[in-house]
XYZ file of C-alpha atoms in Angstrom:
757
model
C 10.088 -21.897 4.178
C 12.102 -18.830 4.861
C 14.744 -18.620 7.123
C 16.054 -15.551 10.336
C 19.543 -16.583 11.207
C 20.100 -18.265 14.497
C 21.896 -16.000 16.581
C 21.119 -12.144 15.243
C 23.079 -10.042 17.757
C 21.668 -9.130 21.504
C 24.105 -6.635 23.105
C 23.031 -4.325 26.006
C 22.568 -0.995 24.324
C 19.031 -0.823 24.126
C 18.177 -0.557 27.254
C 20.262 2.233 28.438
C 18.783 4.038 26.036
C 15.439 3.368 25.985
C 15.194 6.541 28.591
C 12.331 6.248 30.766
C 9.803 6.062 28.065
C 7.948 2.739 27.797
C 9.479 -1.195 28.803
C 12.627 -1.616 26.243
C 10.508 -4.952 25.466
C 7.752 -2.732 23.447
C 10.170 0.440 21.280
C 12.951 0.208 19.273
C 16.227 2.200 20.463
C 17.582 5.455 18.608
C 20.986 3.152 18.068
C 19.509 0.580 16.115
C 21.517 -1.034 13.955
C 20.274 -0.019 10.163
C 22.163 -1.629 6.863
C 22.089 -1.060 3.272
C 21.004 -3.602 0.897
C 23.824 -4.106 -1.556
C 22.855 -5.085 -5.293
C 24.738 -2.381 -7.362
C 27.214 -5.116 -8.836
C 24.744 -7.230 -9.497
C 22.410 -4.977 -11.413
C 24.833 -3.927 -12.818
C 25.610 -7.163 -15.058
C 22.068 -7.599 -16.033
C 20.641 -7.137 -19.439
C 17.990 -3.780 -20.081
C 15.584 -7.103 -20.765
C 16.153 -8.653 -17.538
C 15.923 -4.753 -16.084
C 12.661 -4.409 -17.216
C 11.440 -7.166 -15.642
C 13.128 -7.252 -12.628
C 11.575 -3.977 -12.066
C 8.038 -4.921 -12.737
C 8.546 -8.003 -10.979
C 9.608 -5.345 -7.885
C 7.088 -2.880 -8.534
C 4.503 -6.285 -8.203
C 5.985 -6.904 -4.937
C 5.884 -3.415 -3.511
C 2.730 -3.197 -4.192
C 1.382 -6.593 -2.795
C 3.827 -5.883 0.240
C 0.846 -3.038 1.474
C -1.677 -5.779 2.272
C 1.112 -7.403 4.859
C -0.168 -3.781 6.751
C -3.993 -4.901 6.705
C -3.008 -8.720 7.636
C -1.013 -6.991 10.804
C -2.794 -4.954 13.060
C -6.657 -3.004 12.822
C -4.568 0.586 13.146
C -1.709 -0.525 11.109
C -2.535 1.320 7.571
C -3.408 4.033 9.023
C -0.257 4.607 10.877
C 1.558 3.993 6.956
C -0.589 6.080 5.420
C 0.142 8.950 8.354
C 3.476 8.682 8.105
C 3.615 8.836 4.335
C 1.992 12.031 4.358
C 4.684 13.256 7.150
C 7.361 12.898 4.729
C 5.951 13.389 1.440
C 5.216 16.835 2.687
C 8.782 16.899 3.896
C 11.260 14.962 3.978
C 13.012 14.176 7.201
C 15.547 16.596 7.780
C 12.633 19.498 7.223
C 10.249 17.910 9.270
C 13.439 17.911 11.649
C 13.582 21.891 11.768
C 9.952 21.685 12.759
C 10.630 19.468 15.660
C 12.810 20.784 16.533
C 10.852 24.568 16.893
C 8.506 22.358 18.650
C 10.118 21.718 21.689
C 11.409 18.344 19.913
C 14.652 17.112 21.915
C 17.752 15.629 19.188
C 16.800 12.365 20.702
C 13.196 12.406 20.428
C 13.019 13.776 16.986
C 15.395 10.495 16.116
C 12.885 8.214 17.985
C 10.400 9.189 15.858
C 12.552 8.534 12.845
C 13.088 4.988 14.224
C 9.497 4.445 15.193
C 8.643 5.359 11.162
C 11.634 2.858 9.943
C 10.037 0.049 11.977
C 6.632 0.635 10.663
C 7.842 0.305 6.930
C 10.538 -2.382 7.951
C 8.238 -4.373 9.362
C 4.805 -2.985 7.319
C 3.135 -2.893 10.296
C 3.639 -1.763 14.151
C 4.149 -5.293 15.302
C 7.607 -7.250 14.992
C 7.890 -9.033 12.200
C 10.248 -11.879 14.131
C 8.979 -12.124 17.817
C 5.197 -10.425 17.167
C 6.096 -7.761 19.292
C 4.667 -4.384 19.273
C 6.286 -1.097 18.941
C 5.404 1.838 20.048
C 7.565 5.561 19.973
C 9.653 5.579 22.485
C 8.654 9.871 22.988
C 6.181 11.872 24.740
C 2.268 11.283 22.347
C 1.417 15.194 23.411
C 5.136 15.742 21.598
C 4.533 13.554 18.394
C 0.825 14.941 18.408
C 2.541 18.885 18.024
C 4.987 17.608 15.085
C 2.298 15.969 13.255
C -0.286 18.499 13.967
C 2.124 21.428 13.435
C 3.730 20.093 9.470
C 3.256 20.722 6.207
C 1.404 17.908 5.339
C -1.587 19.248 8.310
C -0.939 22.217 6.693
C -2.409 21.438 3.650
C -4.803 18.842 4.491
C -5.519 19.526 8.240
C -8.956 17.145 8.452
C -7.066 14.559 6.782
C -4.374 14.548 9.015
C -6.152 15.426 12.065
C -8.265 12.407 11.231
C -5.694 9.552 11.175
C -4.055 10.698 14.379
C -7.395 10.750 15.890
C -8.134 7.442 14.532
C -4.489 5.463 15.407
C -3.430 7.767 18.237
C -4.097 5.504 21.124
C -3.573 2.269 19.542
C 0.217 3.586 18.687
C 0.663 4.021 22.156
C -1.249 1.459 24.006
C 0.871 -1.029 25.606
C -2.565 -2.717 26.986
C -2.066 -6.468 27.587
C -3.517 -8.080 24.648
C -2.322 -4.918 22.232
C 1.356 -6.272 23.156
C 1.984 -9.000 20.945
C 0.293 -10.511 17.882
C -2.254 -13.288 18.991
C -6.255 -15.152 19.138
C -8.650 -14.286 22.104
C -7.351 -13.335 24.760
C -3.694 -14.166 23.570
C -3.323 -10.982 21.180
C -4.945 -9.055 18.441
C -4.451 -10.355 14.787
C -6.538 -8.861 11.391
C -6.218 -12.718 10.028
C -9.650 -12.850 11.914
C -11.794 -10.483 13.684
C -11.771 -9.678 16.851
C -13.951 -11.957 18.663
C -12.623 -15.148 17.274
C -11.140 -17.555 19.290
C -8.873 -20.609 18.580
C -11.864 -22.906 18.503
C -13.030 -20.365 16.141
C -10.151 -21.267 14.026
C -10.153 -24.793 14.257
C -13.885 -25.145 13.023
C -13.023 -22.962 10.274
C -9.912 -25.253 9.044
C -11.940 -28.274 9.322
C -14.525 -26.568 7.231
C -12.169 -25.720 4.932
C -10.231 -29.135 4.186
C -14.087 -30.524 4.104
C -14.097 -28.040 1.089
C -10.501 -28.576 -0.150
C -9.724 -24.896 0.144
C -6.801 -24.070 1.294
C -6.300 -21.120 3.933
C -3.483 -19.185 2.160
C -5.024 -17.049 1.214
C -7.578 -16.084 3.123
C -9.499 -13.764 6.268
C -11.846 -15.370 8.907
C -14.694 -12.836 9.964
C -17.481 -14.136 12.637
C -20.282 -12.025 13.570
C -22.567 -12.975 16.450
C -26.726 -12.494 15.912
C -29.145 -11.691 18.193
C -29.536 -14.879 19.932
C -26.012 -14.943 19.890
C -25.408 -17.579 17.393
C -21.968 -17.230 15.054
C -22.058 -16.704 11.125
C -18.858 -16.789 9.665
C -17.114 -15.248 6.250
C -14.520 -16.630 4.637
C -12.673 -13.917 2.389
C -10.194 -14.761 -0.074
C -8.241 -12.722 -1.556
C -8.875 -11.474 -5.351
C -9.372 -8.586 -7.349
C -12.552 -10.111 -8.614
C -15.186 -9.311 -5.939
C -19.374 -10.422 -6.090
C -19.456 -9.246 -9.410
C -20.529 -12.279 -11.828
C -17.439 -13.425 -13.825
C -16.585 -15.903 -15.752
C -17.119 -19.044 -14.875
C -13.630 -20.331 -12.960
C -12.714 -22.546 -10.926
C -13.188 -20.408 -7.777
C -16.869 -19.089 -8.843
C -18.898 -22.826 -7.924
C -16.996 -22.215 -3.959
C -18.155 -18.756 -3.408
C -21.230 -19.211 -1.952
C -23.323 -19.930 1.676
C -22.657 -23.654 4.052
C -23.932 -24.790 6.413
C -21.203 -26.426 8.247
C -21.540 -29.106 11.682
C -24.453 -26.362 12.473
C -22.881 -22.957 11.606
C -23.420 -21.480 9.119
C -20.549 -20.280 6.207
C -19.839 -17.698 3.638
C -17.064 -18.338 0.867
C -16.767 -14.967 -0.574
C -13.474 -13.028 -1.798
C -12.722 -9.671 -2.771
C -10.030 -8.765 0.209
C -7.181 -6.405 -0.297
C -8.881 -6.037 -4.205
C -7.620 -2.501 -5.184
C -3.946 -3.874 -3.704
C -4.070 -6.812 -6.000
C -4.876 -4.908 -9.339
C -1.684 -3.268 -9.222
C -0.246 -6.163 -8.234
C -1.889 -7.987 -11.237
C -1.023 -5.408 -13.765
C 2.982 -5.147 -13.199
C 2.681 -8.602 -13.459
C 1.362 -8.229 -16.856
C 3.946 -5.914 -17.621
C 6.340 -7.961 -16.451
C 5.647 -10.867 -18.676
C 6.845 -9.084 -21.733
C 10.099 -8.993 -20.871
C 9.635 -12.931 -19.622
C 13.460 -14.945 -20.561
C 11.413 -18.456 -21.820
C 7.742 -19.877 -21.091
C 8.075 -21.005 -18.015
C 8.868 -17.572 -17.109
C 5.368 -16.610 -18.980
C 3.099 -19.115 -17.790
C 4.373 -18.591 -14.096
C 2.993 -15.253 -14.611
C 0.042 -15.882 -16.330
C -0.605 -18.758 -13.598
C -0.276 -15.569 -10.127
C -2.301 -13.867 -12.102
C -4.845 -16.014 -12.193
C -4.901 -16.632 -8.485
C -4.650 -12.967 -7.687
C -8.072 -12.001 -9.932
C -9.791 -15.074 -9.114
C -8.708 -15.996 -5.685
C -7.247 -19.513 -6.238
C -4.705 -21.359 -4.743
C -4.874 -24.110 -7.153
C -3.651 -21.559 -9.647
C -0.699 -20.002 -7.520
C 0.001 -23.624 -7.619
C 0.544 -24.618 -11.537
C 2.136 -21.284 -11.380
C 5.038 -22.596 -8.238
C 5.226 -26.001 -10.746
C 6.255 -23.517 -13.568
C 8.276 -22.299 -11.471
C 10.157 -24.726 -9.912
C 10.455 -26.117 -13.324
C 11.969 -22.544 -14.304
C 16.134 -23.820 -13.844
C 19.042 -20.964 -13.115
C 17.120 -18.216 -14.188
C 19.260 -15.088 -14.464
C 16.436 -13.133 -12.333
C 14.996 -15.040 -9.573
C 11.415 -14.430 -7.840
C 8.263 -15.643 -5.912
C 5.845 -14.004 -4.865
C 2.136 -14.511 -3.346
C 0.398 -15.410 -0.314
C 3.391 -17.702 0.995
C 4.408 -17.766 5.104
C 1.814 -18.144 7.763
C 4.698 -17.735 10.548
C 1.887 -14.984 11.875
C -1.323 -16.616 11.451
C -1.745 -17.662 15.578
C -2.974 -20.728 14.350
C -0.353 -20.947 11.834
C -2.381 -21.318 8.316
C -2.808 -18.101 6.636
C 0.068 -16.707 4.241
C 1.378 -13.007 4.710
C 2.040 -11.949 1.192
C 5.548 -11.705 0.115
C 7.442 -10.449 -3.234
C 11.061 -10.968 -4.019
C 12.895 -9.846 -6.912
C 16.489 -11.269 -7.236
C 20.119 -11.773 -8.978
C 21.483 -15.700 -9.121
C 25.617 -14.740 -7.666
C 27.149 -17.793 -10.098
C 30.638 -18.248 -7.729
C 28.428 -18.764 -4.449
C 25.450 -20.822 -6.552
C 28.659 -23.430 -7.737
C 29.062 -24.623 -4.027
C 25.282 -24.969 -3.642
C 25.545 -26.309 -6.973
C 27.730 -28.867 -5.760
C 26.003 -29.950 -2.108
C 22.688 -30.699 -4.629
C 24.657 -33.215 -6.158
C 25.806 -34.577 -2.702
C 22.330 -34.616 -2.100
C 21.099 -38.113 -2.880
C 23.920 -39.283 -0.805
C 23.943 -37.635 2.267
C 19.759 -37.977 2.605
C 20.849 -41.566 3.655
C 22.637 -40.390 6.411
C 19.690 -38.847 7.879
C 18.778 -41.167 11.091
C 15.141 -42.996 9.370
C 14.508 -45.369 7.759
C 14.309 -45.554 3.866
C 10.446 -46.405 3.852
C 10.069 -42.558 5.379
C 12.253 -41.102 2.862
C 10.859 -39.544 -0.095
C 10.480 -42.095 -3.071
C 12.368 -40.154 -5.509
C 14.634 -37.032 -4.771
C 13.755 -34.277 -7.022
C 16.493 -32.245 -7.409
C 15.939 -28.989 -6.715
C 17.429 -25.700 -7.421
C 19.432 -24.282 -4.966
C 21.098 -21.148 -5.820
C 22.660 -17.754 -3.660
C 21.153 -14.188 -5.032
C 21.453 -11.031 -4.467
C 17.995 -9.653 -3.217
C 17.288 -6.786 -5.532
C 13.459 -6.092 -3.817
C 12.259 -8.096 -0.946
C 8.513 -6.681 0.335
C 6.933 -8.297 3.228
C 6.969 -7.791 7.158
C 10.816 -9.232 7.121
C 13.894 -10.490 4.934
C 15.029 -14.267 5.825
C 18.492 -15.538 4.798
C 17.236 -18.499 3.501
C 14.282 -20.149 1.835
C 12.808 -23.180 0.560
C 9.480 -22.848 -1.678
C 7.180 -23.222 -2.613
C 5.145 -23.989 0.868
C 2.742 -26.763 -0.556
C 2.982 -29.955 0.560
C 1.431 -31.892 -2.529
C 3.973 -29.754 -5.019
C 6.808 -30.858 -2.383
C 6.485 -34.564 -2.441
C 6.117 -34.697 -5.925
C 7.167 -32.132 -7.886
C 10.041 -30.555 -6.315
C 10.778 -27.493 -4.622
C 13.348 -24.413 -4.945
C 16.296 -23.333 -2.271
C 17.701 -19.701 -2.263
C 19.913 -18.443 0.289
C 20.321 -14.848 0.293
C 23.451 -13.624 0.061
C 23.610 -10.326 0.032
C 20.686 -10.089 3.290
C 23.478 -12.257 5.092
C 26.549 -10.423 4.550
C 24.885 -7.277 6.248
C 22.230 -8.523 8.369
C 24.472 -10.946 10.576
C 28.254 -8.844 10.317
C 28.995 -9.002 14.458
C 31.089 -6.475 16.867
C 32.786 -8.302 19.722
C 31.341 -5.542 21.716
C 27.841 -7.130 21.257
C 28.543 -10.280 21.608
C 26.768 -11.439 24.748
C 26.938 -15.211 26.776
C 30.206 -16.946 25.773
C 33.656 -17.761 26.947
C 36.289 -14.283 25.955
C 37.352 -17.807 24.566
C 35.555 -18.256 21.846
C 34.553 -14.998 21.276
C 37.103 -14.399 18.198
C 36.535 -17.886 17.089
C 33.256 -17.683 16.796
C 33.738 -14.073 14.712
C 36.144 -15.356 12.038
C 33.337 -18.832 11.397
C 30.096 -17.858 12.120
C 29.477 -16.415 8.317
C 30.867 -19.052 6.959
C 29.016 -22.030 9.325
C 26.077 -19.900 8.850
C 26.176 -20.853 5.100
C 26.530 -24.201 5.481
C 23.691 -24.165 7.965
C 21.374 -22.518 5.200
C 22.883 -24.753 2.905
C 21.894 -27.811 4.849
C 18.588 -26.399 6.436
C 17.112 -25.860 3.278
C 17.711 -28.084 0.952
C 17.987 -31.505 3.117
C 15.966 -30.331 5.915
C 12.887 -28.702 4.720
C 13.926 -30.827 1.178
C 13.580 -34.039 2.867
C 10.916 -36.425 4.840
C 7.485 -38.149 3.648
C 4.287 -37.606 4.405
C 2.376 -40.978 4.176
C -1.260 -39.931 2.710
C -4.266 -41.811 1.526
C -5.574 -40.115 -1.546
C -9.324 -39.367 -1.934
C -9.658 -42.649 -3.710
C -8.630 -44.491 -0.513
C -5.115 -45.200 -2.117
C -1.625 -45.531 -0.228
C 1.693 -43.803 -0.961
C 2.985 -46.661 0.960
C 2.657 -49.949 1.763
C 1.086 -51.401 4.944
C 2.331 -54.645 5.663
C 6.295 -53.961 5.136
C 6.801 -50.533 6.471
C 7.525 -50.145 10.252
C 7.026 -47.206 12.964
C 11.388 -47.703 14.320
C 9.868 -46.164 17.571
C 6.821 -48.555 17.719
C 8.587 -51.867 16.188
C 4.426 -51.735 14.674
C 3.243 -51.636 11.751
C 1.783 -47.456 10.041
C -1.338 -46.768 12.651
C -1.761 -42.923 11.568
C -1.231 -40.819 8.317
C -2.540 -37.928 6.285
C -6.580 -38.498 4.692
C -7.172 -36.786 1.825
C -7.711 -33.071 2.119
C -5.062 -32.495 5.518
C -1.959 -31.121 4.992
C 1.242 -30.714 7.251
C -0.200 -27.389 8.695
C -3.593 -27.995 8.659
C -2.797 -30.686 11.006
C -0.247 -30.128 13.054
C -1.419 -26.607 13.075
C 0.212 -23.859 16.310
C 3.614 -26.010 16.200
C 3.707 -27.031 12.767
C 6.113 -24.315 11.883
C 8.197 -24.397 14.350
C 8.352 -28.332 14.436
C 9.321 -28.383 10.468
C 11.677 -25.234 11.330
C 13.391 -27.311 14.076
C 13.973 -30.694 12.263
C 15.501 -28.390 9.394
C 17.889 -27.055 11.780
C 18.779 -30.621 13.711
C 19.235 -31.543 10.157
C 21.909 -28.946 9.534
C 23.767 -29.746 13.207
C 23.274 -33.613 12.737
C 24.831 -33.212 8.430
C 27.323 -31.004 8.735
C 29.553 -32.829 11.359
C 29.979 -35.137 7.524
C 33.332 -34.445 6.090
C 31.719 -34.515 2.645
C 29.837 -31.085 3.194
C 32.577 -29.456 4.379
C 34.619 -29.594 1.479
C 32.106 -28.624 -0.564
C 31.974 -25.203 1.491
C 35.455 -25.394 1.429
C 36.816 -26.642 4.737
C 39.088 -29.016 5.791
C 41.090 -30.227 9.162
C 41.351 -27.955 11.390
C 38.905 -25.129 9.947
C 36.111 -28.045 9.097
C 36.480 -28.427 12.510
C 36.043 -24.926 13.701
C 33.746 -24.376 11.618
C 31.204 -27.424 13.142
C 32.138 -26.047 16.766
C 31.114 -22.390 15.479
C 28.033 -24.310 14.131
C 26.683 -25.658 16.974
C 28.038 -22.795 19.557
C 25.266 -20.577 17.760
C 22.531 -22.684 17.572
C 23.024 -23.212 21.824
C 23.438 -19.848 22.643
C 20.506 -18.862 20.174
C 18.459 -21.484 21.994
C 19.592 -19.024 24.891
C 19.007 -15.793 23.245
C 15.348 -17.289 22.291
C 13.561 -17.086 25.687
C 13.199 -13.090 24.379
C 10.603 -14.478 22.411
C 8.067 -16.547 24.779
C 6.136 -14.957 26.999
C 5.723 -16.224 29.922
C 2.013 -14.742 30.825
C 0.214 -16.921 27.961
C 3.210 -19.412 27.658
C 3.326 -19.203 24.514
C 6.238 -18.582 21.921
C 5.885 -15.786 19.271
C 9.082 -16.941 16.957
C 9.253 -20.289 15.274
C 12.738 -20.495 14.572
C 13.654 -18.891 17.737
C 11.600 -21.851 19.642
C 12.876 -24.216 17.673
C 16.275 -23.050 18.803
C 15.547 -23.822 22.380
C 13.897 -27.208 21.691
C 17.337 -27.696 20.323
C 18.990 -26.727 23.319
C 16.335 -28.544 25.840
C 17.609 -31.734 23.849
C 21.438 -31.239 23.758
C 21.376 -30.296 27.855
C 19.249 -33.179 28.341
C 22.405 -35.412 26.550
C 24.188 -34.348 29.567
C 28.067 -35.558 30.596
C 28.719 -31.627 29.953
C 28.243 -31.014 26.480
C 26.351 -28.332 26.939
C 25.979 -26.014 30.437
C 24.834 -22.124 31.240
C 26.111 -20.784 33.950
C 24.803 -17.635 35.474
C 26.499 -14.718 36.431
C 27.643 -11.913 37.250
C 28.925 -8.912 34.347
C 31.320 -6.103 34.679
C 28.204 -4.162 34.984
C 27.394 -5.405 38.098
C 24.224 -6.752 36.648
C 23.079 -10.419 36.068
C 24.682 -12.144 32.790
C 25.231 -15.559 31.929
C 27.574 -18.207 29.968
C 26.513 -20.931 27.312
C 29.230 -23.162 27.065
C 29.777 -25.974 24.392
C 32.258 -28.988 24.919
C 33.792 -29.330 21.415
C 35.578 -33.096 22.440
C 31.524 -33.895 22.816
C 29.885 -32.956 19.582
C 30.611 -36.410 17.937
C 30.414 -38.854 20.860
C 27.193 -37.215 23.067
C 25.754 -34.698 20.823
C 25.352 -36.941 17.736
C 23.301 -39.742 18.966
C 21.345 -37.462 20.898
C 20.698 -35.794 18.064
C 20.173 -38.558 15.964
C 17.318 -40.182 18.710
C 15.442 -36.614 18.386
C 15.822 -36.009 15.019
C 14.408 -39.828 14.091
C 11.288 -39.188 16.640
C 10.301 -35.972 14.677
C 10.280 -37.191 11.193
C 8.443 -40.324 12.425
C 5.475 -38.739 14.073
C 5.662 -36.116 10.792
C 5.534 -39.135 8.525
C 2.676 -40.687 10.553
C 0.476 -37.707 11.066
C 0.669 -38.786 14.552
C -0.156 -34.904 16.365
C -0.967 -36.312 19.675
C 2.895 -37.738 19.912
C 3.800 -34.908 18.295
C 2.911 -32.297 20.032
C 3.444 -34.001 23.287
C 7.169 -34.393 22.136
C 7.067 -31.000 20.580
C 5.822 -29.424 23.454
C 7.662 -31.108 26.079
C 10.788 -29.943 24.660
C 9.299 -25.771 24.524
C 8.186 -25.493 27.859
C 9.941 -23.242 29.590
C 9.809 -23.361 33.790
C 12.108 -22.229 36.780
C 13.452 -25.832 37.190
C 16.758 -26.297 37.835
C 19.508 -26.305 37.456
C 18.945 -23.900 34.144
C 16.100 -22.060 35.241
C 14.705 -20.601 32.200
C 11.956 -18.243 33.449
C 14.826 -16.206 35.545
C 17.651 -16.692 32.758
C 15.123 -15.213 30.465
C 15.060 -11.846 32.631
C 19.007 -11.732 31.938
C 18.908 -12.165 28.163
C 15.923 -9.701 28.087
C 18.035 -6.977 30.331
C 20.959 -7.799 27.207
C 19.049 -7.960 24.330
C 19.866 -5.968 21.293
C 17.129 -5.051 18.699
C 17.508 -6.711 15.104
C 18.378 -4.406 12.033
C 16.159 -3.190 10.083
C 17.553 -3.063 6.709
C 17.399 -0.505 4.023
C 16.006 -1.291 0.014
C 16.770 0.183 -3.185
C 14.143 0.936 -6.080
C 14.539 0.825 -9.444
C 12.809 3.570 -11.252
C 11.847 3.304 -15.000
C 13.319 6.667 -17.030
C 12.191 6.397 -20.328
C 13.152 2.409 -21.205
C 16.114 2.703 -18.898
C 15.508 1.193 -15.414
C 17.673 2.911 -12.768
C 18.669 1.732 -9.451
C 18.456 4.337 -6.712
C 20.018 3.800 -3.769
C 20.175 5.296 0.454
C 22.192 6.033 2.937
C 22.092 3.661 5.808
C 19.674 5.306 8.758
C 16.902 5.607 9.122
C 15.964 8.646 7.642
C 17.371 6.800 4.566
C 15.021 4.422 5.257
C 12.453 6.805 5.053
C 13.430 7.961 2.479
C 13.049 5.076 0.201
C 9.914 4.464 1.082
C 8.720 8.200 0.056
C 10.425 7.805 -3.220
C 8.783 3.689 -3.744
C 4.975 5.047 -5.235
C 5.837 8.165 -6.536
C 2.996 8.063 -8.684
C 0.102 6.746 -6.685
C 1.100 7.956 -3.059
C -1.986 9.595 -1.842
C -4.200 7.256 -3.884
C -2.432 4.239 -2.234
C -2.805 5.230 0.937
C -6.877 6.228 0.417
C -7.110 2.466 -0.463
C -5.902 0.968 2.465
C -7.332 3.359 4.848
C -11.009 2.979 2.649
C -10.192 -0.859 3.627
C -9.213 -1.107 7.289
C -12.382 0.906 8.093
C -14.380 -0.975 5.614
C -13.332 -3.567 8.748
C -13.034 -1.588 11.368
C -16.501 -2.673 13.239
C -14.845 -6.191 13.405
C -11.901 -4.897 16.055
C -14.204 -2.165 17.933
C -13.412 -1.718 21.838
C -9.526 -3.300 21.373
C -9.294 -4.230 24.834
C -12.644 -6.685 25.042
C -11.480 -10.476 24.480
C -13.495 -12.401 23.041
C -15.496 -14.450 25.491
C -15.015 -18.635 25.490
C -11.720 -20.043 25.637
C -9.083 -17.731 24.054
């Protein structure tokens, strides 16, 4: 589970810079923040063998990350291919001369560079944080002039014109269904064919559960025959397709099924040529593995990507969990399900990072205290795992993070069965925290003036504490009550009492059911809310703050800023709510809004939100937290809420879990807060998330070089232009061929499917 930061800075620069082109919600402003990931020192300390291992894993991650384009929108692969062709033929400075000669202003050309950098950063034309579409902030005719007059178009006129004709309209379109990722009438997604509804997603999940197949590496395609009868294809991601292969655990699954009156066909071969390149690099990395755990882990990942087997990926993850304290840490596969509108398909991601020993020592001390701290959590011992499996918890400096975005911390694997019985690992991404969340005072919205300096001083340290607690004791805590396929229970039905009802346990998970499959659309956000709440709750514990080196007045300031950051984030979260569809587009932000609601409900003046008028004469607001009431009012409220969250999760009580969570997550204009009105204020003063430039590694003879780039949109574009020196054109061809092969599933993008969305 990835952890983005709670209060990404929102200022008012975007609205002013946007100009008349588009609603500022759907553009990236010219003055967007861009930072470079610094891992020079971490890389310098690696041995030649470790560098080779890191290099080939990085290559595997970057190749696999291209699959995200095919998991996002129908046009994303074409946009990527078009941009890659443009900037391979002319770097941003050369293209600038041509653009200005074509009549673009400096601002318009910068807007194009920011758009291109945004597509590369998000691996598509929808924001990875919030799932909102972004469009170029310059007139379409001017962009067309630049593209069709470019060096790339001179060299390959038909190809470049063809790409532009395929994606130009969709690149700019903001018709309602295309503004956000979603299912049915709610939005666009390529995890499902365009005619799928939430009902289809539920039916497919039930089918997958019945066959003990995971949804993580699948997509769902529906075709309707002449009589209106649907036929479903569940397609697994793999190198191998329909060709006969040596019998594996997957071959018996690849066939036709009848399920509840609907035909299902399980196939494989999704993203095959991309995964082929991933596998080739993993084979090369295996040669440089530091130990047998790493070697066996990579062998299982190779098997997983070759055959389409999540079971093989689980086996690889077991070896990964056992590989304690490696110098070079990595993980790769179909991991996080945040962007599947149904919540169970994983987006491809891969990361490679180097351990930061000093910060890791603090996390190790937290791990050593974990068993004692778990006892402080507000649920009975029977609701906690039978044995706390001591995890690895390290602070890492990221060398490569391929996918749609970079989190601040991660707790993986996401497989419930492994987490409950084998354990997990936690990582905090130190060099991401250092650049992504640096705060400028003038961009700090919604805080009182006398809170701002304290907030800036303690935000970084308090967030280190929150990430540590969130990942280790949030995601790492709590038991699921399960009845296995033989009918045996992992809890005592006679003696375990539900603390909310005073009765015996009435519900649990059956064989094949998982947290994601059962709680589906709310699973990610509910779990993030539980982990965030654990962080707020346990940061009040003096021992936790001592581990991180804070005592006395400093410790009190860390607590205050951590809680203040959370309630401010709950307000900022309103940017990620869509009133028209009454839905949330970002799991973590929804979670933070829910926590804000819980703390407001606690009353007694703990938290207040006051509408004001800013110095610019426009609507503004102030968030206040009464620090004298955090322990007396805030802690008991959080305690009650956390217990309910855990009990409903443990017992798999979906109906009560939904009622609780969706009740708090509802956004209305009811007084006193009037959240829908506040949302307009938040949008008025929002600031876009920073873009992050990552380095490349290059193999020269047997020596691995680190190539770094400047922190600008042009630098980010250069990093991608130099990412695939050997096979850039081939990759563009692969992406457009894969997109074209399935294009019929999204024809007529504005036609929403009939039936309930």
